PDB file as gemmi writes it, atoms N, CA and C in Angstrom:
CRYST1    1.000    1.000    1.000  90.00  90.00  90.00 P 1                      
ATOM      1  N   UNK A   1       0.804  -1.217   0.000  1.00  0.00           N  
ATOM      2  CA  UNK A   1       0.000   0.000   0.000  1.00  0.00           C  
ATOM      3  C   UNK A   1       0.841   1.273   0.000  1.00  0.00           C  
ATOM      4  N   UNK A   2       1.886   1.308   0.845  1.00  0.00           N  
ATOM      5  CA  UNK A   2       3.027   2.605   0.741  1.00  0.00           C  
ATOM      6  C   UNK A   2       3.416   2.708  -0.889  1.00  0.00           C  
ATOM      7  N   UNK A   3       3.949   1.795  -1.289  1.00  0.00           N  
ATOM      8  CA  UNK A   3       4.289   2.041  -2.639  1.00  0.00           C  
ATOM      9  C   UNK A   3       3.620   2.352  -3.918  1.00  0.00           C  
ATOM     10  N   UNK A   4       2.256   1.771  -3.747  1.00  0.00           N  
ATOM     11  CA  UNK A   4       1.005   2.565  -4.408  1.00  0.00           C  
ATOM     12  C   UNK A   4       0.866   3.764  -4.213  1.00  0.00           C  
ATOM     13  N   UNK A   5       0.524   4.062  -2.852  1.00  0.00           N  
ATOM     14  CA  UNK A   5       0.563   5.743  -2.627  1.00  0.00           C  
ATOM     15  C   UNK A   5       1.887   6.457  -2.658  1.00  0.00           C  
ATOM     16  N   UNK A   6       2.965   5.923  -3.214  1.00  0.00           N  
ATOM     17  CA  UNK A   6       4.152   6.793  -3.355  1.00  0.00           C  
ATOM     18  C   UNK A   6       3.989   6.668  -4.984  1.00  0.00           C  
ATOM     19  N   UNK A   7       3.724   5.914  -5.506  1.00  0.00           N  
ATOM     20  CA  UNK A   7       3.494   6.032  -7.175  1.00  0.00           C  
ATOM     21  C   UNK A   7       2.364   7.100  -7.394  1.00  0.00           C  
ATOM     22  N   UNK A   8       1.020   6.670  -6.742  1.00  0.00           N  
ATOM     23  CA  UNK A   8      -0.124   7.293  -6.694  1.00  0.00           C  
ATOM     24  C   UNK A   8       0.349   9.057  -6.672  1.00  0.00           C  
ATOM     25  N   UNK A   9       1.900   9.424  -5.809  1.00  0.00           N  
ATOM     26  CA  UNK A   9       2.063  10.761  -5.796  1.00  0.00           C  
ATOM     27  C   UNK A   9       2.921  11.324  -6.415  1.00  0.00           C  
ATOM     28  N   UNK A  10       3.782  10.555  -7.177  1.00  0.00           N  
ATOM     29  CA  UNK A  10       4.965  10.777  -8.393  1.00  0.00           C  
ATOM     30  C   UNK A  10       4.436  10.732  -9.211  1.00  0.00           C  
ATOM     31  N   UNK A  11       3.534  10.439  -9.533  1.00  0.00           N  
ATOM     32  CA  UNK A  11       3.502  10.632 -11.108  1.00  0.00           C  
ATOM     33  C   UNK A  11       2.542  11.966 -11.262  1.00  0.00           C  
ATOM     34  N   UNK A  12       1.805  12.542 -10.891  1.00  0.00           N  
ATOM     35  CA  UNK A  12       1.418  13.660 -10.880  1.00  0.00           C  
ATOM     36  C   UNK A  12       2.644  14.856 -10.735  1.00  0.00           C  
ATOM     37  N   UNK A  13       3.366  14.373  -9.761  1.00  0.00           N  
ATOM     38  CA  UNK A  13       4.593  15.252  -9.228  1.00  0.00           C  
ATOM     39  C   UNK A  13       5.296  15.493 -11.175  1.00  0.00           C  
ATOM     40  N   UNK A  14       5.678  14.038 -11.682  1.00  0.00           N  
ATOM     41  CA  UNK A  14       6.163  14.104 -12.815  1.00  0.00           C  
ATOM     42  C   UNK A  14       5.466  14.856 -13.956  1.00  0.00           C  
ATOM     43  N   UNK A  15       4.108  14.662 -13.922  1.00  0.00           N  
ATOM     44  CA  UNK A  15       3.638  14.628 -14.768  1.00  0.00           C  
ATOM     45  C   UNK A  15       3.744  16.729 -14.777  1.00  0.00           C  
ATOM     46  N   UNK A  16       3.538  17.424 -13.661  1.00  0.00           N  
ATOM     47  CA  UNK A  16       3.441  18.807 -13.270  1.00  0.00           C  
ATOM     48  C   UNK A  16       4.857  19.252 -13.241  1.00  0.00           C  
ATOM     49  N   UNK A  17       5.500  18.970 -13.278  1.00  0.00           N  
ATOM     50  CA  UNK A  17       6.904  19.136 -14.309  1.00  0.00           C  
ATOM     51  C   UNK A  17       6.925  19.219 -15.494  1.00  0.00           C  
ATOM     52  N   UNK A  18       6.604  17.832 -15.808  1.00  0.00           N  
ATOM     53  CA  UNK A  18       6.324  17.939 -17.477  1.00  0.00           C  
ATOM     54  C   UNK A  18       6.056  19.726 -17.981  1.00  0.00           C  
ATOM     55  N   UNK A  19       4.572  19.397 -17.437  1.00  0.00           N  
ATOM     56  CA  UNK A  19       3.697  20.894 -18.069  1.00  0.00           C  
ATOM     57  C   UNK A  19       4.070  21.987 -17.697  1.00  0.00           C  
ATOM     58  N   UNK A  20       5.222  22.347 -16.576  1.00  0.00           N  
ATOM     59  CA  UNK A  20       5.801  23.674 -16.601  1.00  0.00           C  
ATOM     60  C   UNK A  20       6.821  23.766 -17.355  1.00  0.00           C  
ATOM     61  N   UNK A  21       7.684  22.456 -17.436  1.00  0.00           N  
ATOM     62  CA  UNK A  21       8.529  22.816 -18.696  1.00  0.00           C  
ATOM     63  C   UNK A  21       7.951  23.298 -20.187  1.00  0.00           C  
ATOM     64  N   UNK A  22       7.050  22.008 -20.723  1.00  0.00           N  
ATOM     65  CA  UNK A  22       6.879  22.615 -21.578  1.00  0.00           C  
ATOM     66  C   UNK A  22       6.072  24.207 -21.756  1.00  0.00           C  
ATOM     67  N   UNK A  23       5.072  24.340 -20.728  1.00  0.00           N  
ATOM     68  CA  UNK A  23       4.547  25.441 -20.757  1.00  0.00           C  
ATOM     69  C   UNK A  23       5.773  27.019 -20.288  1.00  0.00           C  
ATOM     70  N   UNK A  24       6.897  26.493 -20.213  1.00  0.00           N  
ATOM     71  CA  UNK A  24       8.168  27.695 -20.097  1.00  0.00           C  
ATOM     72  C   UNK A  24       8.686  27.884 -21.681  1.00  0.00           C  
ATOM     73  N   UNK A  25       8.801  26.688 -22.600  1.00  0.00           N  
ATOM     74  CA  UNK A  25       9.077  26.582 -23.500  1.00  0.00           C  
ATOM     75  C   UNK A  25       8.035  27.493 -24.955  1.00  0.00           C  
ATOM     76  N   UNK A  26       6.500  27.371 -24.636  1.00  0.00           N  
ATOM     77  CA  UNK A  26       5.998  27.656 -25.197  1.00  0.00           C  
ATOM     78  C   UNK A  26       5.753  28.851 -25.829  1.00  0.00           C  
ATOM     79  N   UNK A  27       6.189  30.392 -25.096  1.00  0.00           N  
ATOM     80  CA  UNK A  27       6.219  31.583 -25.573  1.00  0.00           C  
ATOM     81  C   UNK A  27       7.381  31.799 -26.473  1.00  0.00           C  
ATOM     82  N   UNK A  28       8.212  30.608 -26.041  1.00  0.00           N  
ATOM     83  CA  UNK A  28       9.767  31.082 -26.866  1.00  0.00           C  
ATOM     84  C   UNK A  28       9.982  30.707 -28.382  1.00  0.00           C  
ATOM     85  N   UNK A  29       8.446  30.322 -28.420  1.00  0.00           N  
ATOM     86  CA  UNK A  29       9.477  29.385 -30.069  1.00  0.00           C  
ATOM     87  C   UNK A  29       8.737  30.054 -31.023  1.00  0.00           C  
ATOM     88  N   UNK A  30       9.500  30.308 -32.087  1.00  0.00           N  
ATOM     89  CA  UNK A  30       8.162  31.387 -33.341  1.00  0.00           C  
ATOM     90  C   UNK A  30       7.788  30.285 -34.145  1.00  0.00           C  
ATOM     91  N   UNK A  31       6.662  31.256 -35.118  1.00  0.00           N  
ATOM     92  CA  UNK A  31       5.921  30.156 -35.717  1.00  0.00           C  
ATOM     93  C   UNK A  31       6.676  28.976 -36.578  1.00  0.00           C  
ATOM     94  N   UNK A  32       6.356  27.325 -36.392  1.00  0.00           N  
ATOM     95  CA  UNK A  32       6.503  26.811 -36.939  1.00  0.00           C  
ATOM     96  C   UNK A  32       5.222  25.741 -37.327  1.00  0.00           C  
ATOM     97  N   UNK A  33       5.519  24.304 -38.112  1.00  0.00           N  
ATOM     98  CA  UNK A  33       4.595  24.034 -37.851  1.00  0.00           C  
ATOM     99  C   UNK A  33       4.861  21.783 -37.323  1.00  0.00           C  
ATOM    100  N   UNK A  34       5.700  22.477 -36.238  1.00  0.00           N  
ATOM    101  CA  UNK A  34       5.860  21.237 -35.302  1.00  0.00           C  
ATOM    102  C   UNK A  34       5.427  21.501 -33.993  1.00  0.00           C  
ATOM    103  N   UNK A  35       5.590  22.783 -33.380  1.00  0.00           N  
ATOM    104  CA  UNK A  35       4.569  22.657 -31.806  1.00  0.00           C  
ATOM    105  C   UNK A  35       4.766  24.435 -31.775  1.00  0.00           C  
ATOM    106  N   UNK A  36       3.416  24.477 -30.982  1.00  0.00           N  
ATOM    107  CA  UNK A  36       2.717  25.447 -30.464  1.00  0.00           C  
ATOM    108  C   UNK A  36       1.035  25.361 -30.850  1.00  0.00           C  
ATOM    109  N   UNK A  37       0.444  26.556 -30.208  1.00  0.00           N  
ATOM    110  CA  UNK A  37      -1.064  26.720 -30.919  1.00  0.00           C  
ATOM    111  C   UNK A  37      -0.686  26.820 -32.371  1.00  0.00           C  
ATOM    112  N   UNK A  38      -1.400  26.370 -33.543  1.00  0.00           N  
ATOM    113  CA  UNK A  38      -1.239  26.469 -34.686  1.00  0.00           C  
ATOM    114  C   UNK A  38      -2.375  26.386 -35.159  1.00  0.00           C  
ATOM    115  N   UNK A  39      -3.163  27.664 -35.748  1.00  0.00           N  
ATOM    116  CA  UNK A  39      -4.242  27.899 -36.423  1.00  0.00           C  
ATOM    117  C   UNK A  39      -3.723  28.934 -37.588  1.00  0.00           C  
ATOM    118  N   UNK A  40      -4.963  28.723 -38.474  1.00  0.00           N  
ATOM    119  CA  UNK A  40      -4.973  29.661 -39.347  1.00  0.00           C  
ATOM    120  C   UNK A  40      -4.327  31.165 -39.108  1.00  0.00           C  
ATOM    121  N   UNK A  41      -5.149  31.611 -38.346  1.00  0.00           N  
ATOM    122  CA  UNK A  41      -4.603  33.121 -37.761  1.00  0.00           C  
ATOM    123  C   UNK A  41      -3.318  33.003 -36.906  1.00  0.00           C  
ATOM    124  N   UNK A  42      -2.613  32.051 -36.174  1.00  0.00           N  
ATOM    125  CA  UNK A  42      -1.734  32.376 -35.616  1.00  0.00           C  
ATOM    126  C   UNK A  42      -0.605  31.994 -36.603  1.00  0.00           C  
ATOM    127  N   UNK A  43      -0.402  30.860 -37.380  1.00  0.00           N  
ATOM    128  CA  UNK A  43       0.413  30.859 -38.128  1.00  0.00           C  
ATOM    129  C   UNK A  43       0.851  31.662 -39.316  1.00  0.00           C  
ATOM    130  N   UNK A  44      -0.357  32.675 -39.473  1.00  0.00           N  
ATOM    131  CA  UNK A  44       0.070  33.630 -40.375  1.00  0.00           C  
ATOM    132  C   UNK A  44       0.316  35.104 -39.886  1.00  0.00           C  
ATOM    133  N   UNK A  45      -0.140  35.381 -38.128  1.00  0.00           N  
ATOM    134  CA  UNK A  45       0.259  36.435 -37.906  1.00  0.00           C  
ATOM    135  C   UNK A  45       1.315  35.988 -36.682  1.00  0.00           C  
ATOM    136  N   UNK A  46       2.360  36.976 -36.862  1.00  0.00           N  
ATOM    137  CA  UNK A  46       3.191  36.693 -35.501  1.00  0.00           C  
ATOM    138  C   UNK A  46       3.041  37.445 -34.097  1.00  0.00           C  
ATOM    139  N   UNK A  47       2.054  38.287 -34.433  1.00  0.00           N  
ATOM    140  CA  UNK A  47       1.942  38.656 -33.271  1.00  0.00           C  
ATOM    141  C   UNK A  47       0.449  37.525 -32.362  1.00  0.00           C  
ATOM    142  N   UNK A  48       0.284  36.854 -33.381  1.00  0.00           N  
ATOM    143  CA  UNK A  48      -1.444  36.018 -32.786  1.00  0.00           C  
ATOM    144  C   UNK A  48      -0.673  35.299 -32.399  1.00  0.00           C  
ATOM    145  N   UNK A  49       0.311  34.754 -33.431  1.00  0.00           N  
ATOM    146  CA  UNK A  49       1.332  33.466 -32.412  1.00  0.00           C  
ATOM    147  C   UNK A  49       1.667  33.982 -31.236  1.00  0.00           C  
ATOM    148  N   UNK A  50       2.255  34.846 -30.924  1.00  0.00           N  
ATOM    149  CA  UNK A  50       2.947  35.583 -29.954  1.00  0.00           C  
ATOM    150  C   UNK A  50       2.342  35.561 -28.318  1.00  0.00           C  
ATOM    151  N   UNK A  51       1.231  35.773 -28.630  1.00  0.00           N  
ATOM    152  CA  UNK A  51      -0.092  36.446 -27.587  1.00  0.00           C  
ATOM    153  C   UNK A  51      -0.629  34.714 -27.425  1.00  0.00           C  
ATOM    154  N   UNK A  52      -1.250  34.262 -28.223  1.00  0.00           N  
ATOM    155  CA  UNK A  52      -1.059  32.821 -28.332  1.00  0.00           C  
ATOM    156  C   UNK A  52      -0.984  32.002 -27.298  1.00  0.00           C  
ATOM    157  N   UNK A  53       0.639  31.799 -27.822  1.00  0.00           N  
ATOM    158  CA  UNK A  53       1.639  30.943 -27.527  1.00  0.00           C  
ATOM    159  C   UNK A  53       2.064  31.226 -25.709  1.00  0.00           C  
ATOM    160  N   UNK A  54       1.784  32.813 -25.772  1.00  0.00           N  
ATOM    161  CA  UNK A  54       2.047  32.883 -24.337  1.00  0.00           C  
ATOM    162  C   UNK A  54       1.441  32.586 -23.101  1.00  0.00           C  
ATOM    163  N   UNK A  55      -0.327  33.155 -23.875  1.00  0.00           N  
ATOM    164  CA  UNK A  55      -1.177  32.591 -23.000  1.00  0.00           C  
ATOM    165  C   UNK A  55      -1.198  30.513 -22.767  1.00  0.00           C  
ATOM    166  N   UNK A  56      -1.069  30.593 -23.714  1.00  0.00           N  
ATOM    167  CA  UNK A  56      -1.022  28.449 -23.362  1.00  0.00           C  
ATOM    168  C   UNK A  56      -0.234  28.591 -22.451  1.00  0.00           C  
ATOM    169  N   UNK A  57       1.075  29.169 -22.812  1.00  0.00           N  
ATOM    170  CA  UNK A  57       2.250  28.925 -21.622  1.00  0.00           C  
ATOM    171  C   UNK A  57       2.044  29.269 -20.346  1.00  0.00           C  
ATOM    172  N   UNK A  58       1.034  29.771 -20.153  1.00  0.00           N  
ATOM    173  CA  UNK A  58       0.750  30.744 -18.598  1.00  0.00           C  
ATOM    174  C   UNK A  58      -0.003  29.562 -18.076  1.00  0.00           C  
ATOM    175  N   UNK A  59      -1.522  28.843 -19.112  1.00  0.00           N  
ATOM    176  CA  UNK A  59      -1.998  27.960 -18.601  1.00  0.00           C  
ATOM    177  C   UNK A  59      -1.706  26.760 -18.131  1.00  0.00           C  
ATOM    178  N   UNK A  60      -0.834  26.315 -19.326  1.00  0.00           N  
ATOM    179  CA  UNK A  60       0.182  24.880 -18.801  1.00  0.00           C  
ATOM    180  C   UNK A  60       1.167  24.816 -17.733  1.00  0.00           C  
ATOM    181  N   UNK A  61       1.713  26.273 -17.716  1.00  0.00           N  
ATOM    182  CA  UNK A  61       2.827  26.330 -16.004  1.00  0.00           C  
ATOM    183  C   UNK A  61       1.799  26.094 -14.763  1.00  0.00           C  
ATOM    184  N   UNK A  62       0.261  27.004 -14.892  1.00  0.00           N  
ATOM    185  CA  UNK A  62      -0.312  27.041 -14.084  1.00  0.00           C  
ATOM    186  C   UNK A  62      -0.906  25.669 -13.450  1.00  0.00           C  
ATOM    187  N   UNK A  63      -1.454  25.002 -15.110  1.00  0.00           N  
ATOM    188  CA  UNK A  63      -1.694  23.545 -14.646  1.00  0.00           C  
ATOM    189  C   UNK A  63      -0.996  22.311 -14.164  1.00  0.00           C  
ATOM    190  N   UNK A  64       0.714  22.879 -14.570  1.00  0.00           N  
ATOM    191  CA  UNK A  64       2.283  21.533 -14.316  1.00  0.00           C  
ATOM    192  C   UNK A  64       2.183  22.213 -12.790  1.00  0.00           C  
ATOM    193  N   UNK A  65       1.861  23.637 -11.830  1.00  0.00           N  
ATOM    194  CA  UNK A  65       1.986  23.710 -10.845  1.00  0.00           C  
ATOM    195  C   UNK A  65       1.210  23.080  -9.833  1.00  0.00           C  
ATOM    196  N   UNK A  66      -0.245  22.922  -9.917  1.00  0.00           N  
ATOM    197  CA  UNK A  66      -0.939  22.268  -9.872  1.00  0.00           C  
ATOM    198  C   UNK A  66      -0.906  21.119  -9.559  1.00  0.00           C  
ATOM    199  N   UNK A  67      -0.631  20.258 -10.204  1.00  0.00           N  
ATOM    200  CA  UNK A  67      -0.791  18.823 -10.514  1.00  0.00           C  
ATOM    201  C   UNK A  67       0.268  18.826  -9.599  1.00  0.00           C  
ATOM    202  N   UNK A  68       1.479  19.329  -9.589  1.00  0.00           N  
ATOM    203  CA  UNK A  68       2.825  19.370  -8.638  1.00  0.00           C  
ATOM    204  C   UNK A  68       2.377  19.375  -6.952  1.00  0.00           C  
ATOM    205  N   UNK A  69       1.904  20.085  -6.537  1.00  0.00           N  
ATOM    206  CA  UNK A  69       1.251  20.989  -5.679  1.00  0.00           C  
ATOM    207  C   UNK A  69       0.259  19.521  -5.014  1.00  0.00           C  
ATOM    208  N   UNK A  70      -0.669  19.216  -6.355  1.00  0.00           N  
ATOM    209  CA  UNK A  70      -1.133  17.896  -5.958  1.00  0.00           C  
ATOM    210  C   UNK A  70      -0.797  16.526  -4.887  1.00  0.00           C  
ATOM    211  N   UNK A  71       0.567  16.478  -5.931  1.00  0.00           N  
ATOM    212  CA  UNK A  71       1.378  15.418  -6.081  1.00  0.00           C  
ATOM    213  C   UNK A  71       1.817  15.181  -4.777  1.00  0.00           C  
ATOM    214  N   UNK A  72       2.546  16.489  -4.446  1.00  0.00           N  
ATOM    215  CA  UNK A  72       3.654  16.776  -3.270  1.00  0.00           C  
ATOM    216  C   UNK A  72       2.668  16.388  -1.839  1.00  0.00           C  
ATOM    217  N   UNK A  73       1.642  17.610  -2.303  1.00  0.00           N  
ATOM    218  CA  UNK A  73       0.626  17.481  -0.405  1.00  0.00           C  
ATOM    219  C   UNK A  73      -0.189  15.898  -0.358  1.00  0.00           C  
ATOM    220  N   UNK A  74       0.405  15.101   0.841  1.00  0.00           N  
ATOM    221  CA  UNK A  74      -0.325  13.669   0.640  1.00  0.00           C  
ATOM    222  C   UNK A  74      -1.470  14.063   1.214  1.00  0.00           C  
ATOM    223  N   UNK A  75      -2.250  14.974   2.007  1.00  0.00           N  
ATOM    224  CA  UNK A  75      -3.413  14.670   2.271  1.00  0.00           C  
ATOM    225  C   UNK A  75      -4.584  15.616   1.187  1.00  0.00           C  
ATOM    226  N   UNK A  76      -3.711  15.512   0.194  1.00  0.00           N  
ATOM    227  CA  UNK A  76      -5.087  16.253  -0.912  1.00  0.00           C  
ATOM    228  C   UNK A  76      -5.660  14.725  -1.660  1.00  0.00           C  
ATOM    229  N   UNK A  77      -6.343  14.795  -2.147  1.00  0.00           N  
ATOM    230  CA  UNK A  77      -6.782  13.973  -3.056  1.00  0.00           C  
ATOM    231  C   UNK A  77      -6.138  14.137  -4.469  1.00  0.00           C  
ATOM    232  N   UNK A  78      -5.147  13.824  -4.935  1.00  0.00           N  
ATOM    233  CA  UNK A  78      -4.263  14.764  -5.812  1.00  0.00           C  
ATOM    234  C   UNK A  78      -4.963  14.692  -7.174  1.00  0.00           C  
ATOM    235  N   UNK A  79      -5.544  13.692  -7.908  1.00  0.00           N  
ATOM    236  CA  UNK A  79      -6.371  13.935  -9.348  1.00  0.00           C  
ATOM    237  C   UNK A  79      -7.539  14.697  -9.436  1.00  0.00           C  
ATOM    238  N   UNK A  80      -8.271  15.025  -7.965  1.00  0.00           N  
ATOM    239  CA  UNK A  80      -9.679  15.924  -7.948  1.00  0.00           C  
ATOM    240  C   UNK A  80      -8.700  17.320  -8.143  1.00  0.00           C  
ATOM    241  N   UNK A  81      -7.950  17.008  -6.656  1.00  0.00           N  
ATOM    242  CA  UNK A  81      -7.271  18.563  -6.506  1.00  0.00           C  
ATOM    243  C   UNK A  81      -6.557  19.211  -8.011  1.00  0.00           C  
ATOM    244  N   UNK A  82      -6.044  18.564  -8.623  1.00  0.00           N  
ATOM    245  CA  UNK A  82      -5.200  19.006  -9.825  1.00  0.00           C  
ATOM    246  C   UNK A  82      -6.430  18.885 -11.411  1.00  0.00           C  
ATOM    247  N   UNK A  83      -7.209  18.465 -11.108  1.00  0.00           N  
ATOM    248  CA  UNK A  83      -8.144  18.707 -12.203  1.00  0.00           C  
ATOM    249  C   UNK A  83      -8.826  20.030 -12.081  1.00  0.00           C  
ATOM    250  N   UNK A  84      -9.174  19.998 -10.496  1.00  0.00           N  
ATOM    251  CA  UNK A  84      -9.812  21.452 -10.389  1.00  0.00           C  
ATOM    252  C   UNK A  84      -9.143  22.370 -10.880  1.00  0.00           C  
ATOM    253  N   UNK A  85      -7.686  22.300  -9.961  1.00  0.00           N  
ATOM    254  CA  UNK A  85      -6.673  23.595 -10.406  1.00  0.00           C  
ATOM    255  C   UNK A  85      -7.172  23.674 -11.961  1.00  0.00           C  
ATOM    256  N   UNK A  86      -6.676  22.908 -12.587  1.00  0.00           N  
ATOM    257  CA  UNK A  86      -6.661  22.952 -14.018  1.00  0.00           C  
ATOM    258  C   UNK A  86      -7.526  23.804 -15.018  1.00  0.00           C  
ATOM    259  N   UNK A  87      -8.755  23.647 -14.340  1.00  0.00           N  
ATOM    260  CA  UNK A  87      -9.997  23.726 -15.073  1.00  0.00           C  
ATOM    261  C   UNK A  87      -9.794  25.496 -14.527  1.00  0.00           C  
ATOM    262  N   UNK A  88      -9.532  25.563 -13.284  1.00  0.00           N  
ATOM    263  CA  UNK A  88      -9.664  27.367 -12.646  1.00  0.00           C  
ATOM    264  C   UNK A  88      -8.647  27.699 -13.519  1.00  0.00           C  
ATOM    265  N   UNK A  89      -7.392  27.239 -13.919  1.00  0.00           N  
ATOM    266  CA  UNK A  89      -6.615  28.084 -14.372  1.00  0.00           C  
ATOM    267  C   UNK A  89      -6.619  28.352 -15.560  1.00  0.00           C  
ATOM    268  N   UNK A  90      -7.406  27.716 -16.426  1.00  0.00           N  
ATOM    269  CA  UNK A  90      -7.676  27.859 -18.075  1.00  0.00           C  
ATOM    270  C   UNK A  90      -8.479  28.986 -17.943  1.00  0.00           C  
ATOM    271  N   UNK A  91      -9.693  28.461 -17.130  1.00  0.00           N  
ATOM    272  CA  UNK A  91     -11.034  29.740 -17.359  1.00  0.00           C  
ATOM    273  C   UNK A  91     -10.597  30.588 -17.134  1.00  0.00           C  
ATOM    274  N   UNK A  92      -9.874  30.804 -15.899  1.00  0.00           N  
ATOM    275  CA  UNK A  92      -9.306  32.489 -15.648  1.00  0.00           C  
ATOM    276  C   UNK A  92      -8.629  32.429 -16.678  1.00  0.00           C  
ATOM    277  N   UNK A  93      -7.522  31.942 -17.738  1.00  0.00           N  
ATOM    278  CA  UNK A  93      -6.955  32.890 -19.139  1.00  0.00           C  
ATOM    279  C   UNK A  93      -8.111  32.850 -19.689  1.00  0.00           C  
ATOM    280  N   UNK A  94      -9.031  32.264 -20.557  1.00  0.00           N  
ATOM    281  CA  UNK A  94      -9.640  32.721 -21.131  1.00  0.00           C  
ATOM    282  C   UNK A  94     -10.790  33.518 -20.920  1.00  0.00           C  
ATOM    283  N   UNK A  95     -10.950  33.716 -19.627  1.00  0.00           N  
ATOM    284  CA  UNK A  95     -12.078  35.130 -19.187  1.00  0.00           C  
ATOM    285  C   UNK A  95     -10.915  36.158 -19.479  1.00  0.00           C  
ATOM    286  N   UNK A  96      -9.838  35.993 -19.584  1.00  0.00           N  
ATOM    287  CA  UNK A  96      -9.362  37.295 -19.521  1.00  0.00           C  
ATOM    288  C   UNK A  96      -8.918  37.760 -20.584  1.00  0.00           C  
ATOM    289  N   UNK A  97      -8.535  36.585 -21.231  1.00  0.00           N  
ATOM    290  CA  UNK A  97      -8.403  36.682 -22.742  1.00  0.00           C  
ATOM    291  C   UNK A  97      -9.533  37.500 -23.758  1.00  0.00           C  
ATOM    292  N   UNK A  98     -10.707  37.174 -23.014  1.00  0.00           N  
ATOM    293  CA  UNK A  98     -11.532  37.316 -23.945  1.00  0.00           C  
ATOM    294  C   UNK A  98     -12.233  38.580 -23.592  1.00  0.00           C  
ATOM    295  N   UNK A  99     -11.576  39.254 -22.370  1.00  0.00           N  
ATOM    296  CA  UNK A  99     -11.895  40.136 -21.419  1.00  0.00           C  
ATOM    297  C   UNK A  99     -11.270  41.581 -21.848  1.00  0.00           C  
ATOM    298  N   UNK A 100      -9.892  41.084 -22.599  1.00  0.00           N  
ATOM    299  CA  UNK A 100      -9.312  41.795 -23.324  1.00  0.00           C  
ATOM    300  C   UNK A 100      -9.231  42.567 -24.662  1.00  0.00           C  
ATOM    301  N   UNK A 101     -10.036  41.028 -25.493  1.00  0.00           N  
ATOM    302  CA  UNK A 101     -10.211  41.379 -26.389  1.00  0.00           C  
ATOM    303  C   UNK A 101     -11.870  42.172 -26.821  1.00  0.00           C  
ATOM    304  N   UNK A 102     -12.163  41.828 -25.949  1.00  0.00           N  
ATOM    305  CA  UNK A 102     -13.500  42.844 -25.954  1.00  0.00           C  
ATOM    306  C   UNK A 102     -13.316  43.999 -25.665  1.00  0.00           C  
ATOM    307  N   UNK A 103     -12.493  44.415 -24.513  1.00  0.00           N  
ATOM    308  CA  UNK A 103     -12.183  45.858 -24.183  1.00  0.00           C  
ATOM    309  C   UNK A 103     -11.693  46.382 -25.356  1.00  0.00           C  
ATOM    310  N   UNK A 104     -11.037  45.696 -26.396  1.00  0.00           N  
ATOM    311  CA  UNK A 104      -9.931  46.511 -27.359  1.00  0.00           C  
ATOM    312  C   UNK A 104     -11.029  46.881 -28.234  1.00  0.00           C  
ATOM    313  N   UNK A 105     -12.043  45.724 -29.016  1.00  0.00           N  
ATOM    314  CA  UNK A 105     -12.912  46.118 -29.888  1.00  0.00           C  
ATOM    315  C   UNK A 105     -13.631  47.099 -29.467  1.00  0.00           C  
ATOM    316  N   UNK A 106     -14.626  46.977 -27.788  1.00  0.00           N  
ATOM    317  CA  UNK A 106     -15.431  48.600 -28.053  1.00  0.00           C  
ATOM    318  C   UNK A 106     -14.738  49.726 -27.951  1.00  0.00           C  
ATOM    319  N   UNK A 107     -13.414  49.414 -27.644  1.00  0.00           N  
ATOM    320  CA  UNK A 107     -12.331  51.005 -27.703  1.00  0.00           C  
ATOM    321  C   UNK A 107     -12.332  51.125 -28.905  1.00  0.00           C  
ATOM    322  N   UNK A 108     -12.287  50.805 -29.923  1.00  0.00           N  
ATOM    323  CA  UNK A 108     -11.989  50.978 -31.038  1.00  0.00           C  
ATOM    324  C   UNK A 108     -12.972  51.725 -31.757  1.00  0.00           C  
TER     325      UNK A 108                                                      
END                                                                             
């Protein structure tokens, strides 16, 4: 049973590594078309990549912290606890994302 619950808490630990690395990686790389967001509009503008690419990266550090955070505290429930995180930390970028881009259009 110890060694279940020491697997049960590494691999989240691993796995929330994973996603801050790559989510550190993600603002840095310009458009290609082997990794990042890659849509129509971002691959043809660099600044959509840009804005993009950064926001994923904010979400995926937020979610590799998470899952970490999970991993580490044994008395969380670590897959509820790190799904939740997950789910709060997307919506907050994209409320704000989209929070933004609304402010810009009625300024305009």
């Amino acid at each position: 049973p110890d060694v279940v619950k020491a697997v049960a808490h590494a691999i989240p630990v691993m796995f929330g590594l994973t996603l801050i690395v790559i989510g550190n990686l993600l603002p840095r790389f310009r458009p290609n078309i082997v990794i990042g967001i890659r849509t129509s509009r971002t691959t043809t503008d660099r600044a959509a990549w840009a804005h993009t690419n950064r926001v994923a990266g904010y979400a995926t550090m937020g979610t590799g912290v998470m899952f970490l955070f999970g991993g580490l505290l044994p008395s969380l429930p670590v897959m509820e606890f790190a799904t939740a995180a997950a789910v709060i930390v997307v919506a907050t970028l994209a409320w704000n994302s989209w929070r933004s881009r609304h402010a810009s259009n009625t300024a305009a």
